[in-house]
Amino acid sequence: MKVAVIGTGYVGLVAGSCLAETGNEVVCVDIDAERIELLKQGEVPIYEPGLKELVERNITKNRLLFTTDTVEAVEKSLVVFMAVQTPMDEDGSADLRHLLEAAATVAKGINGYKVIVDKSTVPVGTAVKVKKVISELTKHKFDVVSNPEFLKEGAAVDDFMKPDRVVIGCDSPQAEAIIKDLYEPFVRTGHPMITMKVTSAELTKYAANALLATKISFINEIARLCELVDADVGEVRQGIGTDQRIGSAFLHPGMGFGGSCFPKDLRALLHTGKSNDLDLQVVGAAVEANERQKRFIPDKIRANFKDNLKGRRFAVWGLAFKANTDDIRESPALEVLDFLINAGTKVTVYDPQAMDNARRIYGDKIAYASDSYGALEGVDGLVVATEWNEFRRPDFQQMLDMMSSPVIFDGRNLYDPERMRERGFQYYGVGRK
Ligand code: NAD
């Protein structure tokens, strides 16, 4: 099948490459010309395990092309995925500017029947808006389908190739048959393609993210209580996570959820509720609890140093909002970083993949180490902010030798509190005294 994908970010590039991998002819489009030039040469501008190999292989097989020309890409394609960003607007709603602009350009390339797919995360009612924009600019027949994406950054290729489910919101049998045909190779393991009303598909994505984020806020709250009553959140987590009705996923306590999706999607969902005179109380509580959790490590740091922080030196291991990605959008690590900078400390950071992204924001306000140990020389404390595997079993003796005071604020519970104390560290975790 001939497919165009508009937007070559984490979702668009992964979707485009995976669709090419199953034999489709895919043209990926972006308005960022520099990005497209890099991609044409097989350079992948984001870090996502397995993605570079996938892009290279499909470029070589001539199934994956890159262009800045949306109109031409649409002209050649039957299916057009729109995977542009939908960031948070000032009032918390989803900002649909990029999507509707993309839709208007897509309309100019419509030269026969097309299936336009909303892949971006968009609020209920967006498919109607997209349809309106396009129908004002073309006389040709087209359908708009909502096909939200559930991939996780850090495992995006795997998730796209083997999705738990494919959600297709559609009111046209013709478009439904085409989209099902396209996804058929991805659900050979028996996972379902679920067709539903367009509005249900649009809402499904937000409901899924809100429920996952609520689990995180819930366990973070329990972690706080654990510290006060001398319980261990790791043990409680195991105790509840083994209940099949609950499940153990998304029950890791930490520094609060971040990333490019949960924070904006929960706020957009709250906004949709508000627009319909419904106060979504559980979602609101998950957001509020998360705001409090982002201050968890800063509060521990302040308490440990009795607010005497000016001039002290800190290392921060991990900047990405989670492991296996270079994405630092809304990363809780940045909250800690901002806190340390504002408190007048000198900070050296290290992240295996996210250093370039951090440099773009922080410039010379902080120092950048070339490896984890390089950040530790003479520091008063270390904050572990991302659960990268390489931070899990470091050389603790080397750390002790390098740090001027061996205090660790472990925002991801990577280490065992008891053993860290035996090793000679002053150790703070989350929900474990
Ligand atoms: P991104 O910011 O990484 O990428 C968006 C890309 O679209 C950018 O490269 C941008 O230049 C391009 N773009 C913007 N306007 C364009 C236009 N008119 N024509 C062509 N290209 C254009 O975004 P992302 O993280 O890939 O997210 C895309 C959408 O998918 C969002 O709605 C997001 O909420 C949703 N989503 C993201 C994830 C995730 O993990 N990142 C997962 C599921 C869903």
Short mmCIF file of C-alpha atoms and ligand atoms in Angstrom, two decimals:
data_model
loop_
_atom_site.label_atom_id
_atom_site.label_comp_id
_atom_site.label_asym_id
_atom_site.label_seq_id
_atom_site.Cartn_x
_atom_site.Cartn_y
_atom_site.Cartn_z
CA MET A 1 0.00 0.00 0.00
CA LYS A 2 1.13 3.58 -0.58
CA VAL A 3 1.28 5.51 2.65
CA ALA A 4 2.24 9.05 3.66
CA VAL A 5 3.14 9.94 7.23
CA ILE A 6 3.04 13.62 8.18
CA GLY A 7 5.46 14.37 11.02
CA THR A 8 8.68 12.43 11.65
CA GLY A 9 8.85 12.64 15.44
CA TYR A 10 8.81 9.73 17.87
CA VAL A 11 5.45 8.51 16.58
CA GLY A 12 5.59 9.40 12.87
CA LEU A 13 9.07 8.06 12.24
CA VAL A 14 8.43 4.83 14.09
CA ALA A 15 5.04 4.31 12.40
CA GLY A 16 6.47 5.12 8.96
CA SER A 17 9.46 2.80 9.33
CA CYS A 18 7.37 -0.07 10.72
CA LEU A 19 4.80 0.29 7.93
CA ALA A 20 7.67 0.22 5.41
CA GLU A 21 9.09 -2.86 7.13
CA THR A 22 5.91 -4.80 6.29
CA GLY A 23 6.31 -3.98 2.59
CA ASN A 24 4.37 -0.76 2.15
CA GLU A 25 5.78 2.17 0.19
CA VAL A 26 6.01 4.94 2.74
CA VAL A 27 6.82 8.63 2.32
CA CYS A 28 7.58 10.42 5.57
CA VAL A 29 7.06 14.17 5.55
CA ASP A 30 8.25 16.91 7.87
CA ILE A 31 8.33 20.70 7.67
CA ASP A 32 11.73 20.57 9.39
CA ALA A 33 14.03 20.49 6.35
CA GLU A 34 17.16 19.79 8.41
CA ARG A 35 15.52 16.73 9.92
CA ILE A 36 14.49 15.46 6.49
CA GLU A 37 18.03 15.92 5.13
CA LEU A 38 19.44 13.88 8.03
CA LEU A 39 16.83 11.15 7.54
CA LYS A 40 17.53 10.92 3.81
CA GLN A 41 21.09 10.01 4.76
CA GLY A 42 19.88 7.37 7.21
CA GLU A 43 20.69 9.57 10.23
CA VAL A 44 17.99 9.26 12.88
CA PRO A 45 17.59 12.49 14.87
CA ILE A 46 16.02 10.80 17.91
CA TYR A 47 17.17 7.87 20.04
CA GLU A 48 14.87 4.88 19.97
CA PRO A 49 16.21 1.32 20.26
CA GLY A 50 16.19 -0.49 16.89
CA LEU A 51 14.95 2.52 14.93
CA LYS A 52 18.17 3.42 13.11
CA GLU A 53 18.56 -0.10 11.72
CA LEU A 54 14.91 -0.13 10.64
CA VAL A 55 15.22 3.23 8.86
CA GLU A 56 18.48 2.24 7.13
CA ARG A 57 17.11 -1.12 5.98
CA ASN A 58 13.94 0.34 4.51
CA ILE A 59 15.73 3.22 2.80
CA THR A 60 18.00 0.66 1.13
CA LYS A 61 14.97 -1.35 -0.01
CA ASN A 62 13.44 1.85 -1.47
CA ARG A 63 10.34 1.47 0.66
CA LEU A 64 11.00 4.48 2.86
CA LEU A 65 11.37 7.97 1.42
CA PHE A 66 11.66 11.37 3.09
CA THR A 67 10.45 14.73 1.85
CA THR A 68 9.28 18.18 2.90
CA ASP A 69 6.67 18.16 0.13
CA THR A 70 3.37 17.18 1.77
CA VAL A 71 1.28 17.74 -1.35
CA GLU A 72 3.33 15.40 -3.50
CA ALA A 73 3.45 12.75 -0.76
CA VAL A 74 -0.35 12.85 -0.43
CA GLU A 75 -0.88 12.74 -4.20
CA LYS A 76 1.01 9.44 -4.34
CA SER A 77 -0.66 7.82 -1.32
CA LEU A 78 -3.91 6.12 -0.46
CA VAL A 79 -3.51 6.45 3.32
CA VAL A 80 -2.20 9.57 5.04
CA PHE A 81 -1.21 9.36 8.72
CA MET A 82 -1.03 12.64 10.61
CA ALA A 83 1.47 12.34 13.46
CA VAL A 84 2.36 15.93 14.25
CA GLN A 85 2.70 17.28 17.78
CA THR A 86 -0.39 18.32 19.77
CA PRO A 87 1.17 20.22 22.68
CA MET A 88 -0.57 21.76 25.65
CA ASP A 89 -2.15 25.15 25.06
CA GLU A 90 -2.11 27.86 27.73
CA ASP A 91 -5.50 26.78 29.12
CA GLY A 92 -4.47 23.12 29.34
CA SER A 93 -6.35 22.08 26.19
CA ALA A 94 -4.63 20.32 23.29
CA ASP A 95 -3.25 22.84 20.80
CA LEU A 96 -4.48 21.61 17.42
CA ARG A 97 -2.78 24.31 15.36
CA HIS A 98 -0.10 22.04 13.91
CA LEU A 99 -2.60 19.29 13.13
CA LEU A 100 -5.12 21.55 11.41
CA GLU A 101 -2.35 23.29 9.45
CA ALA A 102 -1.10 19.89 8.34
CA ALA A 103 -4.67 18.92 7.38
CA ALA A 104 -5.01 22.02 5.21
CA THR A 105 -1.80 21.16 3.36
CA VAL A 106 -2.83 17.51 3.03
CA ALA A 107 -6.10 18.68 1.42
CA LYS A 108 -4.15 20.27 -1.44
CA GLY A 109 -2.68 16.91 -2.38
CA ILE A 110 -5.97 15.02 -2.51
CA ASN A 111 -6.42 13.87 -6.11
CA GLY A 112 -8.74 10.89 -5.52
CA TYR A 113 -10.11 8.84 -2.61
CA LYS A 114 -7.85 9.02 0.48
CA VAL A 115 -8.00 7.77 4.04
CA ILE A 116 -6.77 10.47 6.42
CA VAL A 117 -5.72 9.02 9.77
CA ASP A 118 -5.46 11.05 12.99
CA LYS A 119 -2.49 9.35 14.64
CA SER A 120 -1.69 12.28 16.91
CA THR A 121 -3.35 12.25 20.32
CA VAL A 122 -6.33 14.54 19.87
CA PRO A 123 -9.44 15.35 21.90
CA VAL A 124 -12.92 14.15 21.10
CA GLY A 125 -14.30 16.10 18.16
CA THR A 126 -11.00 16.57 16.33
CA ALA A 127 -11.83 14.19 13.46
CA VAL A 128 -14.85 16.39 12.74
CA LYS A 129 -12.61 19.48 12.70
CA VAL A 130 -10.09 17.79 10.40
CA LYS A 131 -12.88 16.72 8.07
CA LYS A 132 -14.23 20.27 7.93
CA VAL A 133 -10.82 21.80 7.14
CA ILE A 134 -10.18 19.31 4.36
CA SER A 135 -13.67 19.33 2.83
CA GLU A 136 -13.47 23.10 2.42
CA LEU A 137 -10.40 22.60 0.21
CA THR A 138 -11.19 19.53 -1.90
CA LYS A 139 -14.07 18.10 -3.89
CA HIS A 140 -12.66 14.56 -3.80
CA LYS A 141 -14.03 11.85 -1.53
CA PHE A 142 -12.04 11.10 1.62
CA ASP A 143 -12.58 9.60 5.07
CA VAL A 144 -11.09 10.59 8.41
CA VAL A 145 -10.16 7.75 10.79
CA SER A 146 -9.02 8.03 14.40
CA ASN A 147 -6.19 5.59 15.10
CA PRO A 148 -4.52 6.60 18.36
CA GLU A 149 -1.01 5.38 19.04
CA PHE A 150 -0.11 3.52 22.24
CA LEU A 151 3.64 3.00 21.74
CA LYS A 152 6.01 3.72 24.62
CA GLU A 153 9.15 5.74 23.99
CA GLY A 154 12.12 3.50 24.70
CA ALA A 155 10.29 0.47 23.28
CA ALA A 156 8.49 2.21 20.43
CA VAL A 157 9.53 -0.07 17.56
CA ASP A 158 8.62 -3.19 19.48
CA ASP A 159 5.31 -1.72 20.59
CA PHE A 160 4.39 -0.70 17.05
CA MET A 161 5.38 -4.05 15.56
CA LYS A 162 3.52 -6.01 18.27
CA PRO A 163 0.76 -3.80 19.65
CA ASP A 164 -1.48 -5.03 22.49
CA ARG A 165 -4.35 -3.76 20.34
CA VAL A 166 -5.03 -1.50 17.41
CA VAL A 167 -7.86 0.96 17.95
CA ILE A 168 -9.68 2.11 14.82
CA GLY A 169 -12.34 4.78 15.13
CA CYS A 170 -14.19 4.88 11.88
CA ASP A 171 -17.63 5.38 10.35
CA SER A 172 -16.77 4.30 6.79
CA PRO A 173 -16.65 0.60 5.83
CA GLN A 174 -14.27 1.42 2.95
CA ALA A 175 -11.75 3.20 5.18
CA GLU A 176 -12.09 0.53 7.88
CA ALA A 177 -11.23 -2.23 5.42
CA ILE A 178 -8.14 -0.35 4.21
CA ILE A 179 -6.82 0.39 7.70
CA LYS A 180 -7.45 -3.19 8.84
CA ASP A 181 -5.57 -4.46 5.81
CA LEU A 182 -2.63 -2.20 6.65
CA TYR A 183 -2.46 -3.36 10.27
CA GLU A 184 -3.10 -7.05 9.62
CA PRO A 185 0.62 -8.01 9.64
CA PHE A 186 1.05 -6.41 13.08
CA VAL A 187 -1.62 -8.46 14.86
CA ARG A 188 -0.68 -11.95 13.71
CA THR A 189 -0.10 -12.91 17.34
CA GLY A 190 -3.86 -12.63 17.87
CA HIS A 191 -4.01 -9.24 19.51
CA PRO A 192 -7.24 -7.48 18.53
CA MET A 193 -8.03 -4.71 16.12
CA ILE A 194 -10.87 -2.94 17.87
CA THR A 195 -13.16 -0.86 15.70
CA MET A 196 -15.35 1.71 17.36
CA LYS A 197 -17.01 5.08 16.98
CA VAL A 198 -14.59 7.88 16.15
CA THR A 199 -15.35 9.70 19.41
CA SER A 200 -14.72 6.52 21.43
CA ALA A 201 -11.33 6.03 19.74
CA GLU A 202 -10.35 9.62 20.45
CA LEU A 203 -11.33 9.26 24.09
CA THR A 204 -9.72 5.81 24.49
CA LYS A 205 -6.22 7.25 24.17
CA TYR A 206 -6.80 9.84 26.90
CA ALA A 207 -8.54 7.33 29.16
CA ALA A 208 -5.61 4.91 28.82
CA ASN A 209 -3.01 7.55 29.65
CA ALA A 210 -5.05 8.93 32.52
CA LEU A 211 -5.44 5.49 34.09
CA LEU A 212 -1.72 4.71 33.75
CA ALA A 213 -0.75 8.08 35.21
CA THR A 214 -3.23 7.56 38.06
CA LYS A 215 -1.48 4.29 38.95
CA ILE A 216 1.81 6.18 39.17
CA SER A 217 0.35 8.95 41.33
CA PHE A 218 -1.31 6.33 43.52
CA ILE A 219 1.88 4.42 44.26
CA ASN A 220 3.77 7.67 44.80
CA GLU A 221 1.24 8.62 47.44
CA ILE A 222 1.51 5.20 49.08
CA ALA A 223 5.32 5.61 49.00
CA ARG A 224 5.02 8.83 50.98
CA LEU A 225 2.87 7.08 53.56
CA CYS A 226 5.36 4.18 53.72
CA GLU A 227 8.08 6.54 54.84
CA LEU A 228 5.90 7.91 57.63
CA VAL A 229 4.84 4.51 58.99
CA ASP A 230 8.14 2.66 58.45
CA ALA A 231 6.82 0.43 55.65
CA ASP A 232 8.70 -0.41 52.43
CA VAL A 233 6.93 0.57 49.22
CA GLY A 234 8.83 -2.13 47.29
CA GLU A 235 7.23 -4.75 49.48
CA VAL A 236 3.80 -3.14 49.31
CA ARG A 237 4.12 -2.90 45.53
CA GLN A 238 4.83 -6.61 45.31
CA GLY A 239 2.00 -7.34 47.68
CA ILE A 240 -0.56 -5.51 45.57
CA GLY A 241 0.94 -5.99 42.10
CA THR A 242 0.64 -9.78 42.28
CA ASP A 243 -3.13 -9.38 42.48
CA GLN A 244 -4.19 -10.05 38.90
CA ARG A 245 -6.92 -7.45 39.14
CA ILE A 246 -4.25 -4.81 39.83
CA GLY A 247 -1.11 -5.94 37.98
CA SER A 248 2.43 -4.78 38.73
CA ALA A 249 2.97 -2.42 35.77
CA PHE A 250 3.08 1.32 36.41
CA LEU A 251 3.43 0.83 40.15
CA HIS A 252 7.04 2.01 40.44
CA PRO A 253 7.32 4.95 42.80
CA GLY A 254 9.57 7.78 41.69
CA MET A 255 9.89 11.49 41.12
CA GLY A 256 6.52 11.92 39.38
CA PHE A 257 5.47 11.17 35.82
CA GLY A 258 6.76 13.28 32.96
CA GLY A 259 7.37 12.97 29.26
CA SER A 260 5.63 14.48 26.28
CA CYS A 261 2.34 12.64 26.83
CA PHE A 262 1.00 12.09 30.35
CA PRO A 263 1.21 15.70 31.64
CA LYS A 264 -0.36 17.25 28.55
CA ASP A 265 -2.88 14.47 27.95
CA LEU A 266 -4.22 14.54 31.49
CA ARG A 267 -4.65 18.30 31.32
CA ALA A 268 -6.35 18.02 27.94
CA LEU A 269 -8.72 15.41 29.38
CA LEU A 270 -9.52 17.68 32.33
CA HIS A 271 -10.21 20.44 29.83
CA THR A 272 -12.59 18.21 27.86
CA GLY A 273 -14.40 17.39 31.10
CA LYS A 274 -14.63 21.08 32.00
CA SER A 275 -15.98 21.99 28.55
CA ASN A 276 -18.73 19.46 29.22
CA ASP A 277 -19.40 20.71 32.78
CA LEU A 278 -17.85 17.59 34.29
CA ASP A 279 -15.17 17.84 36.96
CA LEU A 280 -12.95 14.78 36.40
CA GLN A 281 -11.95 14.44 40.04
CA VAL A 282 -9.75 11.33 39.83
CA VAL A 283 -7.76 12.72 36.90
CA GLY A 284 -7.42 16.06 38.67
CA ALA A 285 -6.10 14.34 41.79
CA ALA A 286 -3.55 12.36 39.73
CA VAL A 287 -2.23 15.64 38.30
CA GLU A 288 -2.09 17.39 41.67
CA ALA A 289 -0.39 14.46 43.36
CA ASN A 290 2.16 14.49 40.55
CA GLU A 291 2.95 18.17 41.07
CA ARG A 292 3.64 17.38 44.72
CA GLN A 293 5.76 14.36 43.81
CA LYS A 294 8.02 16.42 41.56
CA ARG A 295 9.08 18.29 44.73
CA PHE A 296 9.87 15.05 46.58
CA ILE A 297 13.62 14.94 45.84
CA PRO A 298 14.14 18.72 46.11
CA ASP A 299 12.50 18.55 49.56
CA LYS A 300 14.83 15.72 50.61
CA ILE A 301 17.85 17.70 49.40
CA ARG A 302 16.76 20.82 51.27
CA ALA A 303 16.13 18.86 54.45
CA ASN A 304 19.44 17.01 54.27
CA PHE A 305 21.49 20.18 53.79
CA LYS A 306 19.24 22.26 56.09
CA ASP A 307 18.60 24.71 53.24
CA ASN A 308 22.27 25.53 53.12
CA LEU A 309 22.81 24.82 49.43
CA LYS A 310 24.44 27.86 47.85
CA GLY A 311 27.84 27.03 46.37
CA ARG A 312 27.47 23.28 46.89
CA ARG A 313 28.17 20.87 44.06
CA PHE A 314 25.80 18.20 42.80
CA ALA A 315 25.82 15.48 40.19
CA VAL A 316 22.66 14.43 38.38
CA TRP A 317 22.60 11.03 36.70
CA GLY A 318 19.84 10.85 34.12
CA LEU A 319 17.93 13.61 32.35
CA ALA A 320 15.54 11.66 30.11
CA PHE A 321 12.03 11.28 31.49
CA LYS A 322 12.62 7.53 31.52
CA ALA A 323 15.28 5.05 30.41
CA ASN A 324 16.03 4.19 26.77
CA THR A 325 14.98 7.52 25.32
CA ASP A 326 16.65 10.89 24.70
CA ASP A 327 13.34 12.67 25.35
CA ILE A 328 13.53 15.21 28.18
CA ARG A 329 10.15 16.87 27.60
CA GLU A 330 8.53 17.44 31.04
CA SER A 331 11.16 15.17 32.59
CA PRO A 332 11.05 15.20 36.40
CA ALA A 333 14.86 15.33 36.25
CA LEU A 334 14.56 18.88 34.95
CA GLU A 335 12.52 19.88 38.01
CA VAL A 336 15.41 18.77 40.20
CA LEU A 337 17.89 20.49 37.92
CA ASP A 338 15.96 23.77 38.02
CA PHE A 339 15.70 23.51 41.78
CA LEU A 340 19.46 22.97 42.15
CA ILE A 341 20.31 25.81 39.76
CA ASN A 342 17.92 28.23 41.51
CA ALA A 343 19.40 27.23 44.88
CA GLY A 344 22.78 28.44 43.66
CA THR A 345 24.49 25.06 43.42
CA LYS A 346 26.92 23.92 40.73
CA VAL A 347 25.55 20.96 38.81
CA THR A 348 27.25 18.43 36.56
CA VAL A 349 24.96 16.12 34.62
CA TYR A 350 25.32 12.89 32.74
CA ASP A 351 22.81 10.98 30.62
CA PRO A 352 23.70 8.28 28.07
CA GLN A 353 21.42 9.77 25.37
CA ALA A 354 19.83 13.04 26.39
CA MET A 355 22.86 15.36 26.74
CA ASP A 356 22.33 17.19 23.43
CA ASN A 357 18.70 17.90 24.26
CA ALA A 358 19.74 19.20 27.71
CA ARG A 359 22.44 21.43 26.18
CA ARG A 360 19.80 23.10 24.02
CA ILE A 361 17.89 24.15 27.14
CA TYR A 362 20.56 24.72 29.78
CA GLY A 363 23.58 25.80 27.74
CA ASP A 364 26.44 26.69 30.08
CA LYS A 365 24.26 26.96 33.20
CA ILE A 366 25.37 23.43 34.06
CA ALA A 367 28.39 21.24 33.30
CA TYR A 368 28.23 18.07 31.19
CA ALA A 369 30.25 14.94 32.00
CA SER A 370 31.24 12.40 29.38
CA ASP A 371 30.43 9.47 31.65
CA SER A 372 28.68 8.87 34.96
CA TYR A 373 31.85 8.99 37.10
CA GLY A 374 32.97 12.19 35.37
CA ALA A 375 30.08 13.98 37.07
CA LEU A 376 31.06 12.94 40.61
CA GLU A 377 34.38 14.66 41.35
CA GLY A 378 34.06 16.63 44.58
CA VAL A 379 30.27 16.67 44.73
CA ASP A 380 28.23 17.06 47.91
CA GLY A 381 25.46 14.84 46.57
CA LEU A 382 24.27 12.71 43.66
CA VAL A 383 20.72 12.64 42.34
CA VAL A 384 19.75 9.55 40.34
CA ALA A 385 16.91 10.78 38.16
CA THR A 386 16.52 8.21 35.35
CA GLU A 387 16.53 4.43 35.64
CA TRP A 388 19.17 3.77 32.96
CA ASN A 389 20.60 0.26 33.27
CA GLU A 390 24.16 1.56 33.45
CA PHE A 391 23.35 3.31 36.75
CA ARG A 392 22.12 0.12 38.40
CA ARG A 393 25.44 -1.48 39.32
CA PRO A 394 28.13 1.22 39.41
CA ASP A 395 31.51 0.90 41.13
CA PHE A 396 30.42 2.13 44.54
CA GLN A 397 33.99 2.35 45.88
CA GLN A 398 34.98 4.62 43.01
CA MET A 399 31.92 6.76 43.77
CA LEU A 400 32.89 7.01 47.46
CA ASP A 401 36.43 7.98 46.48
CA MET A 402 35.25 10.73 44.16
CA MET A 403 32.39 12.35 46.07
CA SER A 404 33.31 14.85 48.75
CA SER A 405 30.24 13.84 50.75
CA PRO A 406 28.63 10.52 49.82
CA VAL A 407 24.93 11.44 49.80
CA ILE A 408 22.67 9.79 47.23
CA PHE A 409 19.13 10.90 46.40
CA ASP A 410 17.81 7.96 44.45
CA GLY A 411 14.63 9.13 42.72
CA ARG A 412 14.18 5.75 41.01
CA ASN A 413 14.86 3.30 43.84
CA LEU A 414 17.73 1.67 41.95
CA TYR A 415 19.67 0.70 45.06
CA ASP A 416 18.98 -1.20 48.24
CA PRO A 417 18.87 1.23 51.19
CA GLU A 418 20.42 -1.19 53.68
CA ARG A 419 23.34 -2.11 51.44
CA MET A 420 23.99 1.50 50.51
CA ARG A 421 24.36 2.37 54.18
CA GLU A 422 26.69 -0.59 54.67
CA ARG A 423 28.76 0.70 51.76
CA GLY A 424 29.13 4.03 53.50
CA PHE A 425 26.58 6.20 51.72
CA GLN A 426 23.94 8.41 53.18
CA TYR A 427 21.01 7.21 51.11
CA TYR A 428 17.55 8.54 50.34
CA GLY A 429 15.12 6.55 48.20
CA VAL A 430 11.38 6.85 47.61
CA GLY A 431 9.09 5.16 50.12
CA ARG A 432 11.80 3.12 51.84
CA LYS A 433 13.37 4.41 55.03
P1 NAD B 1 7.26 15.15 17.90
O1 NAD B 1 7.23 16.55 18.42
O2 NAD B 1 8.41 14.27 18.26
O3 NAD B 1 7.15 15.16 16.32
C1 NAD B 1 6.25 15.93 15.58
C2 NAD B 1 6.86 16.20 14.22
O4 NAD B 1 5.86 16.78 13.37
C3 NAD B 1 8.01 17.23 14.26
O5 NAD B 1 9.16 16.70 13.64
C4 NAD B 1 7.45 18.43 13.49
O6 NAD B 1 8.43 19.17 12.78
C5 NAD B 1 6.47 17.77 12.55
N1 NAD B 1 5.44 18.67 12.03
C6 NAD B 1 4.75 19.63 12.66
N2 NAD B 1 3.89 20.24 11.82
C7 NAD B 1 4.04 19.64 10.62
C8 NAD B 1 3.44 19.81 9.34
N3 NAD B 1 2.48 20.73 9.15
N4 NAD B 1 3.85 19.03 8.32
C9 NAD B 1 4.80 18.10 8.51
N5 NAD B 1 5.41 17.88 9.70
C10 NAD B 1 5.04 18.64 10.74
O7 NAD B 1 5.89 14.50 18.39
P2 NAD B 1 5.64 12.97 18.83
O8 NAD B 1 6.20 12.73 20.18
O9 NAD B 1 5.98 12.07 17.71
O10 NAD B 1 4.05 13.01 19.01
C11 NAD B 1 3.18 13.14 17.90
C12 NAD B 1 1.76 12.90 18.36
O11 NAD B 1 1.62 11.55 18.82
C13 NAD B 1 1.32 13.78 19.53
O12 NAD B 1 -0.04 14.06 19.41
C14 NAD B 1 1.54 12.88 20.73
O13 NAD B 1 0.71 13.22 21.81
C15 NAD B 1 1.18 11.53 20.18
N6 NAD B 1 1.81 10.39 20.83
C16 NAD B 1 3.10 10.47 21.24
C17 NAD B 1 3.70 9.37 21.82
C18 NAD B 1 5.13 9.44 22.30
O14 NAD B 1 5.53 8.57 23.06
N7 NAD B 1 5.92 10.41 21.88
C19 NAD B 1 2.98 8.18 22.00
C20 NAD B 1 1.67 8.12 21.55
C21 NAD B 1 1.10 9.24 20.97
#
